[in-house]
Short mmCIF file of C-alpha atoms in Angstrom, two decimals:
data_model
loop_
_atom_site.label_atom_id
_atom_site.label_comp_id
_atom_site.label_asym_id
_atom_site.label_seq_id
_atom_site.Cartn_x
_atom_site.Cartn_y
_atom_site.Cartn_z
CA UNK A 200 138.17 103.58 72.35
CA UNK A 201 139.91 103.18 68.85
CA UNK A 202 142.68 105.51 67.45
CA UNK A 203 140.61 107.85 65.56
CA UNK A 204 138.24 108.28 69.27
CA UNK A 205 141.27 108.83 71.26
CA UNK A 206 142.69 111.64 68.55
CA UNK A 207 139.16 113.26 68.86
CA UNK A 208 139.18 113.65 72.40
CA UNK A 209 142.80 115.07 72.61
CA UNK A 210 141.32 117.41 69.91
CA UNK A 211 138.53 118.52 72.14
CA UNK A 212 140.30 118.77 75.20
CA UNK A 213 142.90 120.85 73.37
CA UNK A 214 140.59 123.05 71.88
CA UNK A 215 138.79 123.79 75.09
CA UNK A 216 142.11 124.85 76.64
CA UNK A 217 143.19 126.60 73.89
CA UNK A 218 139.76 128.34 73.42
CA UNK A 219 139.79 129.47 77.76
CA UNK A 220 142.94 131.68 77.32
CA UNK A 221 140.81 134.97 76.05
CA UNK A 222 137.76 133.98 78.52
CA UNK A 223 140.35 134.50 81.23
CA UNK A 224 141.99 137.52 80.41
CA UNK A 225 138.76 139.07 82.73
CA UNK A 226 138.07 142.31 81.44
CA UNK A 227 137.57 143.37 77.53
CA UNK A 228 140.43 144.93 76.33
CA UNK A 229 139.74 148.83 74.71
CA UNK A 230 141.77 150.17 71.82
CA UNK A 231 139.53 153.27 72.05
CA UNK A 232 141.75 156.63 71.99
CA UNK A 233 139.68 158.25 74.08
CA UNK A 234 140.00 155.61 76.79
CA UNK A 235 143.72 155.66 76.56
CA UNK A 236 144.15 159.25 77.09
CA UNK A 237 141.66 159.37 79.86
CA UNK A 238 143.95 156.98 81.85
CA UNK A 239 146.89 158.86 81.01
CA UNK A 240 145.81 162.17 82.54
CA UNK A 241 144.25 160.36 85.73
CA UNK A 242 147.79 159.53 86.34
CA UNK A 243 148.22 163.28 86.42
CA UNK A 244 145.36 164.87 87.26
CA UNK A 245 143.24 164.58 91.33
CA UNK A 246 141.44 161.11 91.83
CA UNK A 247 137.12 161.68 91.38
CA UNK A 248 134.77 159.83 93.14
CA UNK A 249 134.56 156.15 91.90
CA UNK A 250 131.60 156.04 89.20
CA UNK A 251 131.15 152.35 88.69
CA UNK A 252 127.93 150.32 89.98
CA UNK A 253 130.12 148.42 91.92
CA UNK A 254 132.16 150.95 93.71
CA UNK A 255 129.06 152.45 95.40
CA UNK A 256 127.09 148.92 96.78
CA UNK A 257 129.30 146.64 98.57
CA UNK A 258 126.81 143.79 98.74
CA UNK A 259 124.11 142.79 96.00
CA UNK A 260 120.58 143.08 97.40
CA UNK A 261 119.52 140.99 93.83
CA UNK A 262 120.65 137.75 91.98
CA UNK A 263 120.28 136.70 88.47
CA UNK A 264 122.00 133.94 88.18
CA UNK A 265 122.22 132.39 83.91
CA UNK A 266 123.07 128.96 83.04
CA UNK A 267 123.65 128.07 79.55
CA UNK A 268 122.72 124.44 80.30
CA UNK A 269 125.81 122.37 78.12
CA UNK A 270 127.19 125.81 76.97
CA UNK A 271 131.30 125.23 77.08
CA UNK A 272 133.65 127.33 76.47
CA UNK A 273 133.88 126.21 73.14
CA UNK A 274 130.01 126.67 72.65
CA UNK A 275 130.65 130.03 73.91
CA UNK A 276 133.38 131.22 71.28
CA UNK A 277 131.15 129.55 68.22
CA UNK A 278 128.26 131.88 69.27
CA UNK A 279 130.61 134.65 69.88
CA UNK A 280 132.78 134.07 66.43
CA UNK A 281 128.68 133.66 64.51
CA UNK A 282 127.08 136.81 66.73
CA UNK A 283 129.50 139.21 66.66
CA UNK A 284 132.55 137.81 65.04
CA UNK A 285 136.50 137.39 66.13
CA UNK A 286 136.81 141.02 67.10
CA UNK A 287 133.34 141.25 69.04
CA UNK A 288 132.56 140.39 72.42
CA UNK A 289 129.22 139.01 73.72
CA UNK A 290 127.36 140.13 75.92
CA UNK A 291 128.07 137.11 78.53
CA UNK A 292 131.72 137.85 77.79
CA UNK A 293 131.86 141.33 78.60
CA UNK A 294 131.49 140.83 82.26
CA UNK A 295 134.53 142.15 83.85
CA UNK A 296 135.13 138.69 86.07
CA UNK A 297 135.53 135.96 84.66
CA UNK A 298 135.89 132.21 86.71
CA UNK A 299 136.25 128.41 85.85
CA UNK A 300 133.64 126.14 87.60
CA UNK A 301 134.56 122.41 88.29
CA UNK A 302 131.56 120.24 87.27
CA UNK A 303 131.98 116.62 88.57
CA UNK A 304 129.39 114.87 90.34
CA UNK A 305 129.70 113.03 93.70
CA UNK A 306 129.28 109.70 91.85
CA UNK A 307 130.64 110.48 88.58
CA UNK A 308 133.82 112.26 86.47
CA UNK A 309 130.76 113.35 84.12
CA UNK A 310 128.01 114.99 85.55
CA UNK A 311 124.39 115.55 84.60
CA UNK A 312 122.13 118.60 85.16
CA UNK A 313 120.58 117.01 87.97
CA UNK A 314 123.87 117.47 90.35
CA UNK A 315 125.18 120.21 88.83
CA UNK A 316 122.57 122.14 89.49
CA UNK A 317 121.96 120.53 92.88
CA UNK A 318 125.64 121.26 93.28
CA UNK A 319 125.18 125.29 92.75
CA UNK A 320 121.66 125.54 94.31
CA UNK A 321 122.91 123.49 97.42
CA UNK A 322 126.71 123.93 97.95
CA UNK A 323 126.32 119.83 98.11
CA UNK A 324 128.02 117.80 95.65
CA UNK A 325 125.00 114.85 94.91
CA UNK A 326 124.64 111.85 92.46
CA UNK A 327 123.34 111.83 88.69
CA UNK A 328 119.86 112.58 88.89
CA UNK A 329 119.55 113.94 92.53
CA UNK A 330 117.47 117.25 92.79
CA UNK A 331 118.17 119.04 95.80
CA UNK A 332 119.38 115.86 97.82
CA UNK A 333 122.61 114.78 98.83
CA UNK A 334 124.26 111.35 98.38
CA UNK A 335 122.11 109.82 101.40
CA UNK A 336 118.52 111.27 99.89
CA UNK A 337 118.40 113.73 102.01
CA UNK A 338 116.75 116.96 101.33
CA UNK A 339 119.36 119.97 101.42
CA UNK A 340 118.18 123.42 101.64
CA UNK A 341 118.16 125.53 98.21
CA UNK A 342 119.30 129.07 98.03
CA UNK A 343 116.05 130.01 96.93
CA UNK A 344 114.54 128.47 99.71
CA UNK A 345 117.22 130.57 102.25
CA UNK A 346 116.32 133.67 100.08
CA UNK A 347 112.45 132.96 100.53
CA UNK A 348 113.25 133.08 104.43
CA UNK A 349 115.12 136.05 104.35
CA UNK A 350 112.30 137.57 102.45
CA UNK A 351 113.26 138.15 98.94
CA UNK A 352 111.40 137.18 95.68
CA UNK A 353 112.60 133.79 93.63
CA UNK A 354 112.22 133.23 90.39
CA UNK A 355 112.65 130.23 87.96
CA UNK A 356 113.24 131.01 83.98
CA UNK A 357 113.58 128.34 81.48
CA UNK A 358 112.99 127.60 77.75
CA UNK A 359 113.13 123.83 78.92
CA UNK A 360 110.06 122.29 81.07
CA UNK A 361 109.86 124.75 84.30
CA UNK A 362 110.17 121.50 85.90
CA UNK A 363 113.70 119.81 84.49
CA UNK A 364 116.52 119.50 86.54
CA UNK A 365 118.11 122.51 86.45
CA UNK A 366 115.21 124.86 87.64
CA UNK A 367 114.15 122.25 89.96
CA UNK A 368 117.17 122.06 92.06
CA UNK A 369 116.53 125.49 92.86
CA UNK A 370 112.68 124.96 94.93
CA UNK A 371 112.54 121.19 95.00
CA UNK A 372 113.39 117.75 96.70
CA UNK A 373 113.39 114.35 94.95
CA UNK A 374 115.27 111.18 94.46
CA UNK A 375 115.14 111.37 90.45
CA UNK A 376 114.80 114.20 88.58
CA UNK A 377 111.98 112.32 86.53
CA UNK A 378 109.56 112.98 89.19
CA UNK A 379 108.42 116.52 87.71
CA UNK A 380 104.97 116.56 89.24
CA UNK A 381 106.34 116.45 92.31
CA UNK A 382 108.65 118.83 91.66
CA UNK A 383 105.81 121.06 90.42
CA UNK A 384 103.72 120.57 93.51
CA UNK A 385 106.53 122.02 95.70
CA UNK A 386 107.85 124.92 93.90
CA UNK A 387 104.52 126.17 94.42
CA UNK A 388 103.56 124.73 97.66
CA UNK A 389 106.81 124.44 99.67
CA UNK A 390 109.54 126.70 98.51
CA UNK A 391 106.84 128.90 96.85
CA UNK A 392 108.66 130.34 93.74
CA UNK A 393 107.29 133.39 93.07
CA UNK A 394 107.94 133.18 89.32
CA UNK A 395 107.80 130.11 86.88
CA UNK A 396 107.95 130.70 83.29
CA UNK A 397 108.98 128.04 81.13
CA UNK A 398 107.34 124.93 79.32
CA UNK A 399 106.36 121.24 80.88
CA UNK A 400 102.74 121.97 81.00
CA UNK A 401 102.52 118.07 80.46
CA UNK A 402 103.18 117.25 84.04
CA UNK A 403 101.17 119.87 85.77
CA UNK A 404 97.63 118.44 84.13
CA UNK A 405 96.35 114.72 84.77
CA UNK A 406 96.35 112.46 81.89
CA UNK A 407 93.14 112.98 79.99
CA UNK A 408 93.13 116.31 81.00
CA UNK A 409 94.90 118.85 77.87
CA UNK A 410 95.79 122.53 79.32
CA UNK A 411 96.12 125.23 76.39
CA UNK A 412 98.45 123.30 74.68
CA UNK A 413 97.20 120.41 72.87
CA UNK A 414 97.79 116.76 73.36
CA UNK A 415 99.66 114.72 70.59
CA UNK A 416 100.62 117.69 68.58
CA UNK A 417 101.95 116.82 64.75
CA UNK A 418 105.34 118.17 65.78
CA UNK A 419 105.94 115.31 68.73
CA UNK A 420 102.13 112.62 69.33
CA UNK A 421 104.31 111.34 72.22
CA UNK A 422 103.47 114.96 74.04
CA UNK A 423 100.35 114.96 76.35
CA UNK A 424 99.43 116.00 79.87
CA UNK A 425 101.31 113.02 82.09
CA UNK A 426 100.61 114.83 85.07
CA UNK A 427 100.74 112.55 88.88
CA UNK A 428 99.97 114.95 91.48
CA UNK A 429 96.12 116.11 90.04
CA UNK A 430 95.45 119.55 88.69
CA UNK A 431 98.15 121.66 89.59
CA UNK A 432 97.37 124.59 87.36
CA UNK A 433 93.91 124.72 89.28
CA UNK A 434 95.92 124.52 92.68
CA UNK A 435 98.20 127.16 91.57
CA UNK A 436 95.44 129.69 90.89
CA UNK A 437 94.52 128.29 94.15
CA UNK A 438 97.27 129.66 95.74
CA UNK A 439 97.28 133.23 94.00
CA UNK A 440 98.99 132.45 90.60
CA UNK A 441 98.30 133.84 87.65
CA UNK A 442 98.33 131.85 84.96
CA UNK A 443 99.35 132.29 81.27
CA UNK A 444 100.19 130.29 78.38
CA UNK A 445 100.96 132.83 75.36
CA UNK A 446 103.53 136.09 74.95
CA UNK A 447 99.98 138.30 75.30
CA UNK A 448 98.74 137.21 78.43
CA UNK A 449 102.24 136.80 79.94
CA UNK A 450 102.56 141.03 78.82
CA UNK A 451 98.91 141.81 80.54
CA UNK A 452 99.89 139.28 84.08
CA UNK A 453 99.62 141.42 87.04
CA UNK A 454 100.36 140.30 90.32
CA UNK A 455 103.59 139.47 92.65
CA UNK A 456 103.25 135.72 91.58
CA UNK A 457 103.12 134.44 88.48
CA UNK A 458 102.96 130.77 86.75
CA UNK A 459 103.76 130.67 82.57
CA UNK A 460 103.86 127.47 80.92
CA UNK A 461 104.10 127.65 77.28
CA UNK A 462 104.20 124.37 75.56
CA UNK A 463 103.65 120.76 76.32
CA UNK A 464 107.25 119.62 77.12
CA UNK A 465 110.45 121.90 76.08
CA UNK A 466 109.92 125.21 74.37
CA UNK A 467 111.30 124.05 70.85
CA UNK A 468 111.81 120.74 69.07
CA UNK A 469 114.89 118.46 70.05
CA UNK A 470 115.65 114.83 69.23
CA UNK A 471 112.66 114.59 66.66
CA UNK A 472 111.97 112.75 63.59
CA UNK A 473 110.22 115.72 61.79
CA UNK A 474 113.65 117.61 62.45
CA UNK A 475 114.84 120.20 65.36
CA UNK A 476 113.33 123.60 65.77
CA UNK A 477 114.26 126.31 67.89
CA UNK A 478 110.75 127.82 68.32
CA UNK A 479 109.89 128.97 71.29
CA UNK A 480 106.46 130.60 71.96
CA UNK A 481 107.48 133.13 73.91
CA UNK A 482 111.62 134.71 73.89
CA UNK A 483 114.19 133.77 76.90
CA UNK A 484 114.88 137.46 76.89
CA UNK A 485 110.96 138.36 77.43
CA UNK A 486 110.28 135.93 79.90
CA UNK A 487 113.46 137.38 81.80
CA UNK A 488 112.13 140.89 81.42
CA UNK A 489 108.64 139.82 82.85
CA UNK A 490 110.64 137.90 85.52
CA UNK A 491 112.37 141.07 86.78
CA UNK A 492 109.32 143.35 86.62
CA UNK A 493 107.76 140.84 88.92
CA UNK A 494 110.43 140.26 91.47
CA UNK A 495 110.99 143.86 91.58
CA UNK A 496 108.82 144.90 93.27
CA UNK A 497 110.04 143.30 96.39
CA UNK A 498 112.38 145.76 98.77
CA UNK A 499 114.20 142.90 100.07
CA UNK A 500 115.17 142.20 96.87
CA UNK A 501 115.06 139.08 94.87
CA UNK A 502 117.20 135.78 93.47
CA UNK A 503 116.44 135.05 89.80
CA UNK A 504 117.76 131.77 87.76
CA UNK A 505 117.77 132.33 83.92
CA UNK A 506 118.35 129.16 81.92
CA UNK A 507 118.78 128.01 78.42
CA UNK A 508 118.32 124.45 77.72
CA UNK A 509 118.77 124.64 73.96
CA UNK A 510 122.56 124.78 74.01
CA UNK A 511 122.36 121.63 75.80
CA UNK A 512 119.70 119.64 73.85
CA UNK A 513 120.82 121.04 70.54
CA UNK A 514 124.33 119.79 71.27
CA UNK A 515 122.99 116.37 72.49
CA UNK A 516 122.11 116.37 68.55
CA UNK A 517 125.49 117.83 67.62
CA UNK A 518 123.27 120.22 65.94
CA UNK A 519 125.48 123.32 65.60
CA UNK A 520 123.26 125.64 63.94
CA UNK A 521 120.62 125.37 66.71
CA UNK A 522 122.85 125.11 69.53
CA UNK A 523 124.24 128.98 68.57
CA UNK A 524 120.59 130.32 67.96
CA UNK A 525 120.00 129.18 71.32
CA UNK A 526 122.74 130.64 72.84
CA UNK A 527 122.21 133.84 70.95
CA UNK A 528 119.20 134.09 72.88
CA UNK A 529 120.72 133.90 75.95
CA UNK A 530 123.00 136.50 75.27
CA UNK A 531 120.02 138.57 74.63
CA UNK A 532 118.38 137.59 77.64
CA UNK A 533 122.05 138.68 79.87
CA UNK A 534 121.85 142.07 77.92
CA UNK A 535 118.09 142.43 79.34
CA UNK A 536 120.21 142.13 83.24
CA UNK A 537 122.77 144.03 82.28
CA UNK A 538 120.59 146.64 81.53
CA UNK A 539 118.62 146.32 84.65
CA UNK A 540 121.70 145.84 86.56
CA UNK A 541 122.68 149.54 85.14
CA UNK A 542 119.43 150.97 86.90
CA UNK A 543 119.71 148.82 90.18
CA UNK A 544 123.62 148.91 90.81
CA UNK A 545 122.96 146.58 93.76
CA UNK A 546 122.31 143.94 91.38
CA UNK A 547 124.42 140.95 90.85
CA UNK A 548 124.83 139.33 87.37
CA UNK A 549 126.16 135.52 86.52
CA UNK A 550 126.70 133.79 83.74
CA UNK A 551 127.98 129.99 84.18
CA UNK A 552 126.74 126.51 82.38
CA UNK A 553 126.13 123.13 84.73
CA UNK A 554 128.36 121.50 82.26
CA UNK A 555 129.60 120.84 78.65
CA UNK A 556 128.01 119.05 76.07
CA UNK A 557 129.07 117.75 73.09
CA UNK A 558 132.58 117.78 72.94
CA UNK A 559 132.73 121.09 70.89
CA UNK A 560 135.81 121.51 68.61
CA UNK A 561 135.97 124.83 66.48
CA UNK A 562 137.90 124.06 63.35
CA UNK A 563 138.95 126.10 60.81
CA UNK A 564 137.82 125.67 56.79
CA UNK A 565 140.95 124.54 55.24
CA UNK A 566 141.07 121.47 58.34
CA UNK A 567 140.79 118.19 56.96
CA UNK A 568 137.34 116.07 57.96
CA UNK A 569 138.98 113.20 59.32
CA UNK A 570 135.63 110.97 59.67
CA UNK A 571 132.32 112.77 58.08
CA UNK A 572 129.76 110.82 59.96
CA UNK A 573 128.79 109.63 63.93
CA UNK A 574 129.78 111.73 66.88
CA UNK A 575 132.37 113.54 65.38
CA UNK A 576 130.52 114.70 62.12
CA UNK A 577 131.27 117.85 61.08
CA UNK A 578 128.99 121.00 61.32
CA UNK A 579 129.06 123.65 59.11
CA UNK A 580 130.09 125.88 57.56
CA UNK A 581 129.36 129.05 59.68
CA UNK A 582 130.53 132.35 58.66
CA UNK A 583 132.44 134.46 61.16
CA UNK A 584 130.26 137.88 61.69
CA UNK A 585 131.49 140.96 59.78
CA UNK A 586 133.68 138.70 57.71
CA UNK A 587 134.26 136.53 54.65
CA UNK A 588 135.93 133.87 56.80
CA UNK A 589 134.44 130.53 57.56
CA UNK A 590 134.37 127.89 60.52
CA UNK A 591 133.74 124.51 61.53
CA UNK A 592 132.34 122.58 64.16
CA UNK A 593 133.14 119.35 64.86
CA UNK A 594 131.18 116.84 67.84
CA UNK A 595 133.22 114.34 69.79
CA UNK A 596 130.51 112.87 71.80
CA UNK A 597 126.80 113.08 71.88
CA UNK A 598 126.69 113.36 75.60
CA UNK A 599 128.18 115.68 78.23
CA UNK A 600 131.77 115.76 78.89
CA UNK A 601 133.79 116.82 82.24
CA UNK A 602 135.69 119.89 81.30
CA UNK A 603 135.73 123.10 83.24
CA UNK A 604 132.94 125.56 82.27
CA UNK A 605 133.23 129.72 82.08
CA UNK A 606 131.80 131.92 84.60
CA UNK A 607 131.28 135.40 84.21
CA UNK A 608 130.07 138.57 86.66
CA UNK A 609 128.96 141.45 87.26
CA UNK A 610 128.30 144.00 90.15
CA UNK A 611 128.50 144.05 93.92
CA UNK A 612 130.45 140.85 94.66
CA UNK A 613 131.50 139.82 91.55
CA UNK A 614 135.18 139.85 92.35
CA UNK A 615 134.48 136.19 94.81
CA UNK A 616 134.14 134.78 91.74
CA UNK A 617 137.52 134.79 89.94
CA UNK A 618 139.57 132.00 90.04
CA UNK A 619 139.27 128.00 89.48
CA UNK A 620 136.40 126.56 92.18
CA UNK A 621 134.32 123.82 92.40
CA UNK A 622 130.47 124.51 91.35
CA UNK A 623 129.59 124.11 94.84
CA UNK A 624 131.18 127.17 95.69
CA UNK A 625 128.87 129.57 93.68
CA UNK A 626 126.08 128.62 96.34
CA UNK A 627 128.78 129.34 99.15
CA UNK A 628 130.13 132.50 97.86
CA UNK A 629 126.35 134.14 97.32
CA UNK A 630 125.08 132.66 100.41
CA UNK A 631 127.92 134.99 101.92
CA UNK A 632 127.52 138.02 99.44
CA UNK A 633 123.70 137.73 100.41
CA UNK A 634 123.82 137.43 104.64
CA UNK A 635 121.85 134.13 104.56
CA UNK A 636 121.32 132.22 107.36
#
């Protein structure tokens, strides 16, 4: 690593630190008058009854569990600064607990989505590429697959392929996370996911066989149906899925189990020659409100895993622009549970990320550019919201680095989840919250 590499990733690391401090300070701080006084008489007036959500349940009955796949803390602050500005606070920030998850893989300082997912779905620390194995290829039980027995709902929510790592860890078992048509075949066979909305219809149709989105397309010809494991849309109905492919039918789906796939590979255009686009079909927050009104409707209650893969393939690009459109998203989509959570108090909100990616430095508009091209080009400007100010973002890698990422909660149990932890403890601590055997 030469002299200018070295000063970039002491930048980065810095920045990331630097960046954590207001993440931490758990709850948003209120300079509303009203507020003040009303905790100045309590000191002087008779204690009421407790009236937050998570004073009256003790244990969640739901989870919806977000990952901002890549999304640092530093990803995290640039969407905040570009959404809502330096005084604002998201609405994946304004969760009153806030955590740091340890990423690391068993095999490597730098982890992929593959174990870090397998790592949170599991409570088993795994190898690059694993899904829902350990280090010896052996299958490990999912949470979803310990909810499933206990008799709640699962869901799977994803603007990548429904069938990419991170969702996968959740309802599947192989040796590489390449293998998505077998991952397909048993989220709907074996751990029976209840809900899959996402894109990847490539690898649930035979080659030769287009579904509803069509082969080649001008955006990406390398996209067509790739599928090993036969028709699986076809066995899916088999099995009492309803399928849709568009925001219309997805709005008219009936039914306690339900199969969306929405585009050929991910929901929006990464790594491309004809340019990236952030375009999916059908919103992250309306496939997360179809998600809940599914699962729902279960008594036992059900576990729900949100992610957005944008902020990580985006980033891959150093494509700053995109990266905070998809992460605006996603804070759209964690406003949609937060407002459910409000009607069901015995729901149980996180927000986390499997890892960073990108090496994400915010830098001001008077810095100096100390490069202008590679890895470390610099992206911008962006203006801060409800200001004249401007920022920067600079890249210090095109891959994923091994800094600590942000967690954030809400409701019944959300207090387990303060503190510095490893990512296999997020399975632990809900497997605990939830009485799963």
């Amino acid at each position: 690593m030469n002299k200018s590499s070295l000063k970039k990733a002491a930048l980065a690391a810095s920045a990331v630190a630097v960046l954590s401090v207001p993440l931490l300070a758990g709850t948003v701080p209120t300079t509303d008058a009203a507020a003040t006084t009303k905790a100045t008489t309590a000191q002087t007036t008779p204690a009421k009854a407790p009236t937050s959500t998570t004073a009256k349940v003790a244990t969640p009955k739901n989870v919806i569990l977000f990952i901002g796949d890549g999304m640092g803390e530093a990803s995290r602050n640039a969407i905040r600064y570009a959404t809502v500005g330096k005084h604002g606070t998201l609405e994946m920030d304004s969760l009153p607990v806030s955590g740091l998850v340890r990423t690391s893989s068993s095999d490597n300082l730098v982890t992929d989505s593959a174990a870090a997912a397998t790592a949170i779905a599991t409570g088993v620390k795994t190898y690059n590429g694993a899904i829902g194995v350990d280090v010896n290829k052996k299958p490990v039980t999912t949470i979803m697959e310990l909810a499933k027995k206990a008799g709640m709902s699962t869901g799977v929510v994803t603007t990548s392929q429904v069938t990419d790592a991170t969702g996968a860890a959740f309802g599947a078992h192989v040796e590489n996370r390449s293998a998505q048509s077998d991952i397909a075949k048993q989220y709907i066979e074996n751990s029976k996911i209840d809900v899959l909305l996402g894109g990847g219809e490539d690898f649930w149709y035979p080659k030769g066989t287009p579904g509803a989105h069509t082969d080649a397309p001008a955006e990406d010809p390398t996209e067509a149906s790739k599928g090993t494991q036969g028709n699986l849309v076809e066995r899916a109905k088999q099995l009492g899925y309803t399928y849709v492919t568009d925001s219309t039918e997805l709005q008219a789906a009936k039914g306690s189990k339900l199969l969306g796939l929405f585009a050929n590979e991910e929901m929006f255009q990464a790594h491309n020659e004809l340019g990236n686009k952030y375009n999916p079909i059908v919103s992250l927050p309306d496939m997360t409100t179809k998600a809940l009104d599914v699962l729902s409707s279960n008594k036992k209650g059900f576990f729900l895993m949100v992610e957005e893969e944008g902020t990580d393939e985006m980033a891959h690009d150093n494509d700053a622009e995109l990266t905070i459109q998809a992460g605006q998203q996603l804070d759209k989509a964690v406003k949609v549970a937060k407002d459910y959570a409000k009607k069901h108090p015995d729901t149980l909100v996180l927000v986390t990320a499997d890892h960073e990616t990108g090496g994400m430095v915010i830098e001001g508009a008077d810095d100096e550019e100390e490069s202008g091209d590679g890895d470390s080009k610099e992206d911008g400007p962006f203006t801060v919201a409800n200001s004249q100010e401007k920022f920067y973002i600079d890249w210090t890698t095109g891959g994923h680095s091994a800094v600590d990422v942000a967690l954030t909660a809400l409701g019944p149990g959300s207090d387990q989840f303060s503190g510095n932890y490893q990512n296999t403890a997020i399975h632990d601590k809900l497997v605990k919250l939830l009485k799963l055997k």
